[in-house]
PDB file of C-alpha atoms in Angstrom:
ATOM      1  CA  UNK A   1      -0.121   0.128  -0.028  1.00  0.00           C
ATOM      2  CA  UNK A   2       2.833   2.274   0.925  1.00  0.00           C
ATOM      3  CA  UNK A   3       4.288   1.798  -2.673  1.00  0.00           C
ATOM      4  CA  UNK A   4       0.829   2.489  -4.085  1.00  0.00           C
ATOM      5  CA  UNK A   5       1.059   5.632  -2.197  1.00  0.00           C
ATOM      6  CA  UNK A   6       4.189   6.801  -3.340  1.00  0.00           C
ATOM      7  CA  UNK A   7       3.029   5.868  -6.854  1.00  0.00           C
ATOM      8  CA  UNK A   8       0.368   8.097  -6.344  1.00  0.00           C
ATOM      9  CA  UNK A   9       2.435  11.220  -4.913  1.00  0.00           C
ATOM     10  CA  UNK A  10       4.576  10.671  -7.638  1.00  0.00           C
ATOM     11  CA  UNK A  11       2.025  10.640 -10.696  1.00  0.00           C
ATOM     12  CA  UNK A  12       0.233  13.891  -9.219  1.00  0.00           C
ATOM     13  CA  UNK A  13       3.803  15.803  -8.668  1.00  0.00           C
ATOM     14  CA  UNK A  14       4.467  14.825 -12.123  1.00  0.00           C
ATOM     15  CA  UNK A  15       0.678  16.060 -13.680  1.00  0.00           C
ATOM     16  CA  UNK A  16       1.233  19.304 -11.646  1.00  0.00           C
ATOM     17  CA  UNK A  17       4.202  20.241 -13.507  1.00  0.00           C
ATOM     18  CA  UNK A  18       3.344  19.751 -16.562  1.00  0.00           C
ATOM     19  CA  UNK A  19       2.247  23.375 -17.957  1.00  0.00           C
ATOM     20  CA  UNK A  20      -1.404  23.536 -19.522  1.00  0.00           C
ATOM     21  CA  UNK A  21      -1.553  23.633 -22.851  1.00  0.00           C
ATOM     22  CA  UNK A  22      -0.775  27.713 -24.373  1.00  0.00           C
ATOM     23  CA  UNK A  23      -2.672  27.531 -26.605  1.00  0.00           C
ATOM     24  CA  UNK A  24      -6.149  26.510 -24.870  1.00  0.00           C
ATOM     25  CA  UNK A  25      -7.180  30.236 -24.114  1.00  0.00           C
ATOM     26  CA  UNK A  26      -7.237  30.891 -27.863  1.00  0.00           C
ATOM     27  CA  UNK A  27      -9.373  27.522 -28.299  1.00  0.00           C
ATOM     28  CA  UNK A  28     -11.650  28.875 -26.054  1.00  0.00           C
ATOM     29  CA  UNK A  29     -11.836  32.193 -27.308  1.00  0.00           C
ATOM     30  CA  UNK A  30     -12.142  31.041 -31.381  1.00  0.00           C
ATOM     31  CA  UNK A  31     -14.443  28.561 -30.539  1.00  0.00           C
ATOM     32  CA  UNK A  32     -16.550  30.744 -28.126  1.00  0.00           C
ATOM     33  CA  UNK A  33     -16.883  33.146 -31.683  1.00  0.00           C
ATOM     34  CA  UNK A  34     -17.972  29.860 -33.721  1.00  0.00           C
ATOM     35  CA  UNK A  35     -20.703  29.003 -31.385  1.00  0.00           C
ATOM     36  CA  UNK A  36     -22.077  32.360 -31.553  1.00  0.00           C
ATOM     37  CA  UNK A  37     -22.008  32.577 -35.615  1.00  0.00           C
ATOM     38  CA  UNK A  38     -24.425  31.109 -37.896  1.00  0.00           C
ATOM     39  CA  UNK A  39     -22.049  29.453 -40.792  1.00  0.00           C
ATOM     40  CA  UNK A  40     -24.126  28.067 -43.918  1.00  0.00           C
ATOM     41  CA  UNK A  41     -21.263  27.778 -45.628  1.00  0.00           C
ATOM     42  CA  UNK A  42     -19.150  25.482 -43.217  1.00  0.00           C
ATOM     43  CA  UNK A  43     -16.208  28.080 -43.661  1.00  0.00           C
ATOM     44  CA  UNK A  44     -15.388  26.993 -39.438  1.00  0.00           C
ATOM     45  CA  UNK A  45     -16.116  23.585 -39.723  1.00  0.00           C
ATOM     46  CA  UNK A  46     -12.309  22.641 -38.752  1.00  0.00           C
ATOM     47  CA  UNK A  47     -12.503  24.571 -35.367  1.00  0.00           C
ATOM     48  CA  UNK A  48     -12.105  21.508 -33.587  1.00  0.00           C
ATOM     49  CA  UNK A  49     -12.401  22.790 -29.845  1.00  0.00           C
ATOM     50  CA  UNK A  50     -10.596  19.417 -28.842  1.00  0.00           C
ATOM     51  CA  UNK A  51      -7.262  20.622 -30.339  1.00  0.00           C
ATOM     52  CA  UNK A  52      -4.565  22.020 -28.069  1.00  0.00           C
ATOM     53  CA  UNK A  53      -4.255  24.633 -30.888  1.00  0.00           C
ATOM     54  CA  UNK A  54      -6.130  26.130 -33.347  1.00  0.00           C
ATOM     55  CA  UNK A  55      -3.349  26.657 -35.605  1.00  0.00           C
ATOM     56  CA  UNK A  56      -4.485  24.250 -37.951  1.00  0.00           C
ATOM     57  CA  UNK A  57      -7.854  25.037 -38.305  1.00  0.00           C
ATOM     58  CA  UNK A  58      -9.220  27.417 -41.530  1.00  0.00           C
ATOM     59  CA  UNK A  59      -8.917  30.816 -41.988  1.00  0.00           C
ATOM     60  CA  UNK A  60      -6.836  31.272 -38.695  1.00  0.00           C
ATOM     61  CA  UNK A  61      -2.923  32.071 -38.863  1.00  0.00           C
ATOM     62  CA  UNK A  62      -0.367  31.955 -36.154  1.00  0.00           C
ATOM     63  CA  UNK A  63       3.339  33.070 -35.559  1.00  0.00           C
ATOM     64  CA  UNK A  64       6.374  31.166 -34.649  1.00  0.00           C
ATOM     65  CA  UNK A  65       5.330  30.389 -31.398  1.00  0.00           C
ATOM     66  CA  UNK A  66       1.802  29.005 -32.457  1.00  0.00           C
ATOM     67  CA  UNK A  67       0.142  32.367 -31.361  1.00  0.00           C
ATOM     68  CA  UNK A  68      -3.050  33.220 -33.217  1.00  0.00           C
ATOM     69  CA  UNK A  69      -2.285  36.333 -34.917  1.00  0.00           C
ATOM     70  CA  UNK A  70      -4.698  36.603 -38.045  1.00  0.00           C
ATOM     71  CA  UNK A  71      -8.391  35.479 -38.294  1.00  0.00           C
ATOM     72  CA  UNK A  72      -9.955  35.768 -41.940  1.00  0.00           C
ATOM     73  CA  UNK A  73     -13.511  35.342 -42.185  1.00  0.00           C
ATOM     74  CA  UNK A  74     -14.260  38.160 -44.831  1.00  0.00           C
ATOM     75  CA  UNK A  75     -17.368  37.979 -46.801  1.00  0.00           C
ATOM     76  CA  UNK A  76     -17.778  34.368 -45.331  1.00  0.00           C
ATOM     77  CA  UNK A  77     -21.940  34.545 -45.274  1.00  0.00           C
ATOM     78  CA  UNK A  78     -21.535  34.538 -41.234  1.00  0.00           C
ATOM     79  CA  UNK A  79     -24.158  36.339 -38.971  1.00  0.00           C
ATOM     80  CA  UNK A  80     -24.833  36.081 -35.531  1.00  0.00           C
ATOM     81  CA  UNK A  81     -22.963  38.351 -32.912  1.00  0.00           C
ATOM     82  CA  UNK A  82     -18.974  38.926 -31.874  1.00  0.00           C
ATOM     83  CA  UNK A  83     -18.067  37.522 -28.670  1.00  0.00           C
ATOM     84  CA  UNK A  84     -15.914  39.422 -25.486  1.00  0.00           C
ATOM     85  CA  UNK A  85     -13.669  36.401 -25.394  1.00  0.00           C
ATOM     86  CA  UNK A  86     -12.075  37.277 -28.533  1.00  0.00           C
ATOM     87  CA  UNK A  87     -10.241  39.922 -26.279  1.00  0.00           C
ATOM     88  CA  UNK A  88      -8.035  36.631 -25.237  1.00  0.00           C
ATOM     89  CA  UNK A  89      -6.029  36.665 -28.430  1.00  0.00           C
ATOM     90  CA  UNK A  90      -3.378  38.951 -26.830  1.00  0.00           C
ATOM     91  CA  UNK A  91      -1.333  38.325 -29.739  1.00  0.00           C
ATOM     92  CA  UNK A  92      -3.897  38.844 -32.521  1.00  0.00           C
ATOM     93  CA  UNK A  93      -2.862  41.471 -35.183  1.00  0.00           C
ATOM     94  CA  UNK A  94      -5.493  40.961 -38.204  1.00  0.00           C
ATOM     95  CA  UNK A  95      -9.391  40.768 -37.080  1.00  0.00           C
ATOM     96  CA  UNK A  96     -10.966  40.544 -40.704  1.00  0.00           C
ATOM     97  CA  UNK A  97     -14.724  40.175 -40.236  1.00  0.00           C
ATOM     98  CA  UNK A  98     -15.589  42.320 -43.174  1.00  0.00           C
ATOM     99  CA  UNK A  99     -19.012  41.883 -45.736  1.00  0.00           C
ATOM    100  CA  UNK A 100     -20.992  39.622 -43.767  1.00  0.00           C
ATOM    101  CA  UNK A 101     -24.297  40.030 -41.686  1.00  0.00           C
ATOM    102  CA  UNK A 102     -22.895  40.133 -37.916  1.00  0.00           C
ATOM    103  CA  UNK A 103     -25.368  42.163 -35.993  1.00  0.00           C
ATOM    104  CA  UNK A 104     -24.646  43.167 -32.261  1.00  0.00           C
ATOM    105  CA  UNK A 105     -22.135  45.224 -30.417  1.00  0.00           C
ATOM    106  CA  UNK A 106     -18.805  45.566 -30.624  1.00  0.00           C
ATOM    107  CA  UNK A 107     -17.246  44.023 -27.684  1.00  0.00           C
ATOM    108  CA  UNK A 108     -15.453  46.478 -24.892  1.00  0.00           C
ATOM    109  CA  UNK A 109     -13.204  43.799 -24.633  1.00  0.00           C
ATOM    110  CA  UNK A 110     -11.557  44.378 -28.204  1.00  0.00           C
ATOM    111  CA  UNK A 111      -9.501  47.192 -26.661  1.00  0.00           C
ATOM    112  CA  UNK A 112      -7.210  44.386 -24.859  1.00  0.00           C
ATOM    113  CA  UNK A 113      -5.819  43.359 -28.019  1.00  0.00           C
ATOM    114  CA  UNK A 114      -2.685  45.178 -27.674  1.00  0.00           C
ATOM    115  CA  UNK A 115      -1.049  43.584 -30.770  1.00  0.00           C
ATOM    116  CA  UNK A 116      -4.167  44.572 -33.201  1.00  0.00           C
ATOM    117  CA  UNK A 117      -2.714  46.319 -36.606  1.00  0.00           C
ATOM    118  CA  UNK A 118      -6.098  46.038 -38.371  1.00  0.00           C
ATOM    119  CA  UNK A 119     -10.036  45.877 -37.425  1.00  0.00           C
ATOM    120  CA  UNK A 120     -12.002  45.393 -40.191  1.00  0.00           C
ATOM    121  CA  UNK A 121     -15.613  44.774 -39.452  1.00  0.00           C
ATOM    122  CA  UNK A 122     -17.273  47.160 -42.662  1.00  0.00           C
ATOM    123  CA  UNK A 123     -19.852  45.777 -44.421  1.00  0.00           C
ATOM    124  CA  UNK A 124     -22.500  44.108 -41.395  1.00  0.00           C
ATOM    125  CA  UNK A 125     -25.201  44.963 -39.790  1.00  0.00           C
ATOM    126  CA  UNK A 126     -22.972  45.792 -36.041  1.00  0.00           C
ATOM    127  CA  UNK A 127     -25.095  47.876 -33.946  1.00  0.00           C
ATOM    128  CA  UNK A 128     -24.574  50.286 -30.623  1.00  0.00           C
ATOM    129  CA  UNK A 129     -21.580  52.754 -29.749  1.00  0.00           C
ATOM    130  CA  UNK A 130     -18.145  52.759 -31.178  1.00  0.00           C
ATOM    131  CA  UNK A 131     -16.102  51.250 -27.548  1.00  0.00           C
ATOM    132  CA  UNK A 132     -13.813  53.969 -25.953  1.00  0.00           C
ATOM    133  CA  UNK A 133     -11.533  51.152 -25.389  1.00  0.00           C
ATOM    134  CA  UNK A 134     -10.328  51.043 -28.918  1.00  0.00           C
ATOM    135  CA  UNK A 135      -8.540  53.812 -28.009  1.00  0.00           C
ATOM    136  CA  UNK A 136      -5.966  51.231 -25.687  1.00  0.00           C
ATOM    137  CA  UNK A 137      -5.281  49.777 -29.441  1.00  0.00           C
ATOM    138  CA  UNK A 138      -1.786  51.311 -29.946  1.00  0.00           C
ATOM    139  CA  UNK A 139      -0.696  49.319 -32.741  1.00  0.00           C
ATOM    140  CA  UNK A 140      -3.917  49.872 -35.057  1.00  0.00           C
ATOM    141  CA  UNK A 141      -3.558  51.283 -38.187  1.00  0.00           C
ATOM    142  CA  UNK A 142      -6.616  50.254 -40.108  1.00  0.00           C
ATOM    143  CA  UNK A 143     -10.388  51.300 -38.296  1.00  0.00           C
ATOM    144  CA  UNK A 144     -12.627  50.336 -40.942  1.00  0.00           C
ATOM    145  CA  UNK A 145     -16.500  50.317 -39.400  1.00  0.00           C
ATOM    146  CA  UNK A 146     -17.973  51.491 -42.408  1.00  0.00           C
ATOM    147  CA  UNK A 147     -21.474  50.277 -43.683  1.00  0.00           C
ATOM    148  CA  UNK A 148     -23.052  49.275 -40.185  1.00  0.00           C
ATOM    149  CA  UNK A 149     -25.511  50.512 -38.059  1.00  0.00           C
ATOM    150  CA  UNK A 150     -23.649  52.261 -35.131  1.00  0.00           C
ATOM    151  CA  UNK A 151     -24.417  54.918 -33.558  1.00  0.00           C
ATOM    152  CA  UNK A 152     -23.231  57.332 -30.683  1.00  0.00           C
ATOM    153  CA  UNK A 153     -20.158  59.620 -31.061  1.00  0.00           C
ATOM    154  CA  UNK A 154     -16.727  59.042 -32.326  1.00  0.00           C
ATOM    155  CA  UNK A 155     -14.686  58.295 -28.919  1.00  0.00           C
ATOM    156  CA  UNK A 156     -12.192  61.410 -28.855  1.00  0.00           C
ATOM    157  CA  UNK A 157      -9.498  58.162 -27.374  1.00  0.00           C
ATOM    158  CA  UNK A 158      -8.933  57.259 -30.954  1.00  0.00           C
ATOM    159  CA  UNK A 159      -7.268  60.478 -32.060  1.00  0.00           C
ATOM    160  CA  UNK A 160      -4.303  59.362 -30.090  1.00  0.00           C
ATOM    161  CA  UNK A 161      -3.400  56.711 -31.759  1.00  0.00           C
ATOM    162  CA  UNK A 162      -0.010  57.340 -33.106  1.00  0.00           C
ATOM    163  CA  UNK A 163       0.184  54.362 -35.847  1.00  0.00           C
ATOM    164  CA  UNK A 164      -3.506  54.818 -36.747  1.00  0.00           C
ATOM    165  CA  UNK A 165      -3.815  55.845 -40.696  1.00  0.00           C
ATOM    166  CA  UNK A 166      -6.990  54.618 -42.296  1.00  0.00           C
ATOM    167  CA  UNK A 167     -10.480  55.238 -40.449  1.00  0.00           C
ATOM    168  CA  UNK A 168     -13.616  54.667 -42.031  1.00  0.00           C
ATOM    169  CA  UNK A 169     -16.997  54.913 -40.343  1.00  0.00           C
ATOM    170  CA  UNK A 170     -18.891  55.857 -43.055  1.00  0.00           C
ATOM    171  CA  UNK A 171     -22.221  54.816 -43.327  1.00  0.00           C
ATOM    172  CA  UNK A 172     -23.627  54.622 -40.013  1.00  0.00           C
ATOM    173  CA  UNK A 173     -25.688  56.564 -37.324  1.00  0.00           C
ATOM    174  CA  UNK A 174     -22.928  58.542 -35.732  1.00  0.00           C
ATOM    175  CA  UNK A 175     -23.552  61.448 -34.254  1.00  0.00           C
ATOM    176  CA  UNK A 176     -21.638  64.760 -32.213  1.00  0.00           C
ATOM    177  CA  UNK A 177     -18.638  66.011 -34.273  1.00  0.00           C
ATOM    178  CA  UNK A 178     -16.092  64.932 -36.652  1.00  0.00           C
ATOM    179  CA  UNK A 179     -12.584  64.870 -34.504  1.00  0.00           C
ATOM    180  CA  UNK A 180      -9.852  66.758 -36.488  1.00  0.00           C
ATOM    181  CA  UNK A 181      -7.027  66.486 -34.279  1.00  0.00           C
ATOM    182  CA  UNK A 182      -4.065  63.555 -33.384  1.00  0.00           C
ATOM    183  CA  UNK A 183      -3.988  60.857 -36.240  1.00  0.00           C
ATOM    184  CA  UNK A 184      -7.716  62.237 -37.170  1.00  0.00           C
ATOM    185  CA  UNK A 185      -5.722  65.117 -38.679  1.00  0.00           C
ATOM    186  CA  UNK A 186      -5.770  63.661 -42.431  1.00  0.00           C
ATOM    187  CA  UNK A 187      -8.340  61.122 -43.015  1.00  0.00           C
ATOM    188  CA  UNK A 188     -10.483  62.335 -45.697  1.00  0.00           C
ATOM    189  CA  UNK A 189     -13.653  63.565 -44.858  1.00  0.00           C
ATOM    190  CA  UNK A 190     -15.625  61.323 -47.328  1.00  0.00           C
ATOM    191  CA  UNK A 191     -14.735  58.302 -44.505  1.00  0.00           C
ATOM    192  CA  UNK A 192     -17.038  60.129 -41.990  1.00  0.00           C
ATOM    193  CA  UNK A 193     -20.029  60.495 -44.697  1.00  0.00           C
ATOM    194  CA  UNK A 194     -23.720  58.988 -44.762  1.00  0.00           C
ATOM    195  CA  UNK A 195     -24.131  59.803 -41.009  1.00  0.00           C
ATOM    196  CA  UNK A 196     -26.872  61.930 -40.932  1.00  0.00           C
ATOM    197  CA  UNK A 197     -26.338  63.459 -37.433  1.00  0.00           C
ATOM    198  CA  UNK A 198     -22.212  63.919 -37.549  1.00  0.00           C
ATOM    199  CA  UNK A 199     -21.636  67.270 -38.092  1.00  0.00           C
ATOM    200  CA  UNK A 200     -18.212  68.566 -38.620  1.00  0.00           C
ATOM    201  CA  UNK A 201     -15.435  68.716 -39.247  1.00  0.00           C
ATOM    202  CA  UNK A 202     -14.854  70.426 -35.240  1.00  0.00           C
ATOM    203  CA  UNK A 203     -13.649  73.710 -34.828  1.00  0.00           C
ATOM    204  CA  UNK A 204     -11.457  73.312 -31.431  1.00  0.00           C
ATOM    205  CA  UNK A 205     -13.049  75.404 -28.776  1.00  0.00           C
ATOM    206  CA  UNK A 206     -16.031  76.335 -30.375  1.00  0.00           C
ATOM    207  CA  UNK A 207     -17.931  73.369 -30.598  1.00  0.00           C
ATOM    208  CA  UNK A 208     -19.290  70.691 -28.333  1.00  0.00           C
ATOM    209  CA  UNK A 209     -18.043  67.152 -29.090  1.00  0.00           C
ATOM    210  CA  UNK A 210     -21.403  65.602 -28.299  1.00  0.00           C
ATOM    211  CA  UNK A 211     -23.239  67.777 -30.307  1.00  0.00           C
ATOM    212  CA  UNK A 212     -26.670  66.593 -32.032  1.00  0.00           C
ATOM    213  CA  UNK A 213     -26.463  63.444 -29.558  1.00  0.00           C
ATOM    214  CA  UNK A 214     -29.451  63.397 -27.327  1.00  0.00           C
TER     215      UNK A 214
END
């Protein structure tokens, strides 16, 4: 009995020293997205939650450390909604979900994606506000949210993202004034058009940011 007890202790010690599969949180995050989406073309069929890494899944790209860096699901006839679990993909650089029929809000948790370079959610049916948490994306270069049903003001924190080169929020229902400072200084005005309640460009010190947002 003593020998059996010793073997059990050794087995438990070895098991506790084995690190958890690093990709599990990414599997969980992406599988949560899969479960939230309606996928008539079965483009997500390879997304198997029983695998320790999502790097073999179609439409997912990983780096040399097997961390997810791209999710490419543009123009895939998907509907459903986005999930807060996406914020766990800490190495994600490209989130491409354009030209689908995704509804609901943009999760504030996307502001945790500190490596994100491109957020392409255009041509969907997304509603709600642009989360101010997106101002935390200090590596963001492309922010394309056009052709949705977004409302509320454009968060001023976005103007502080020095890397931001492309912003398109046209064809929504945004309100307030168009920012003209920081990274927004060289964004063309037609990237804000067809927002009936959006005014501007703003004159610094002369216009309230939340004009026409009540």
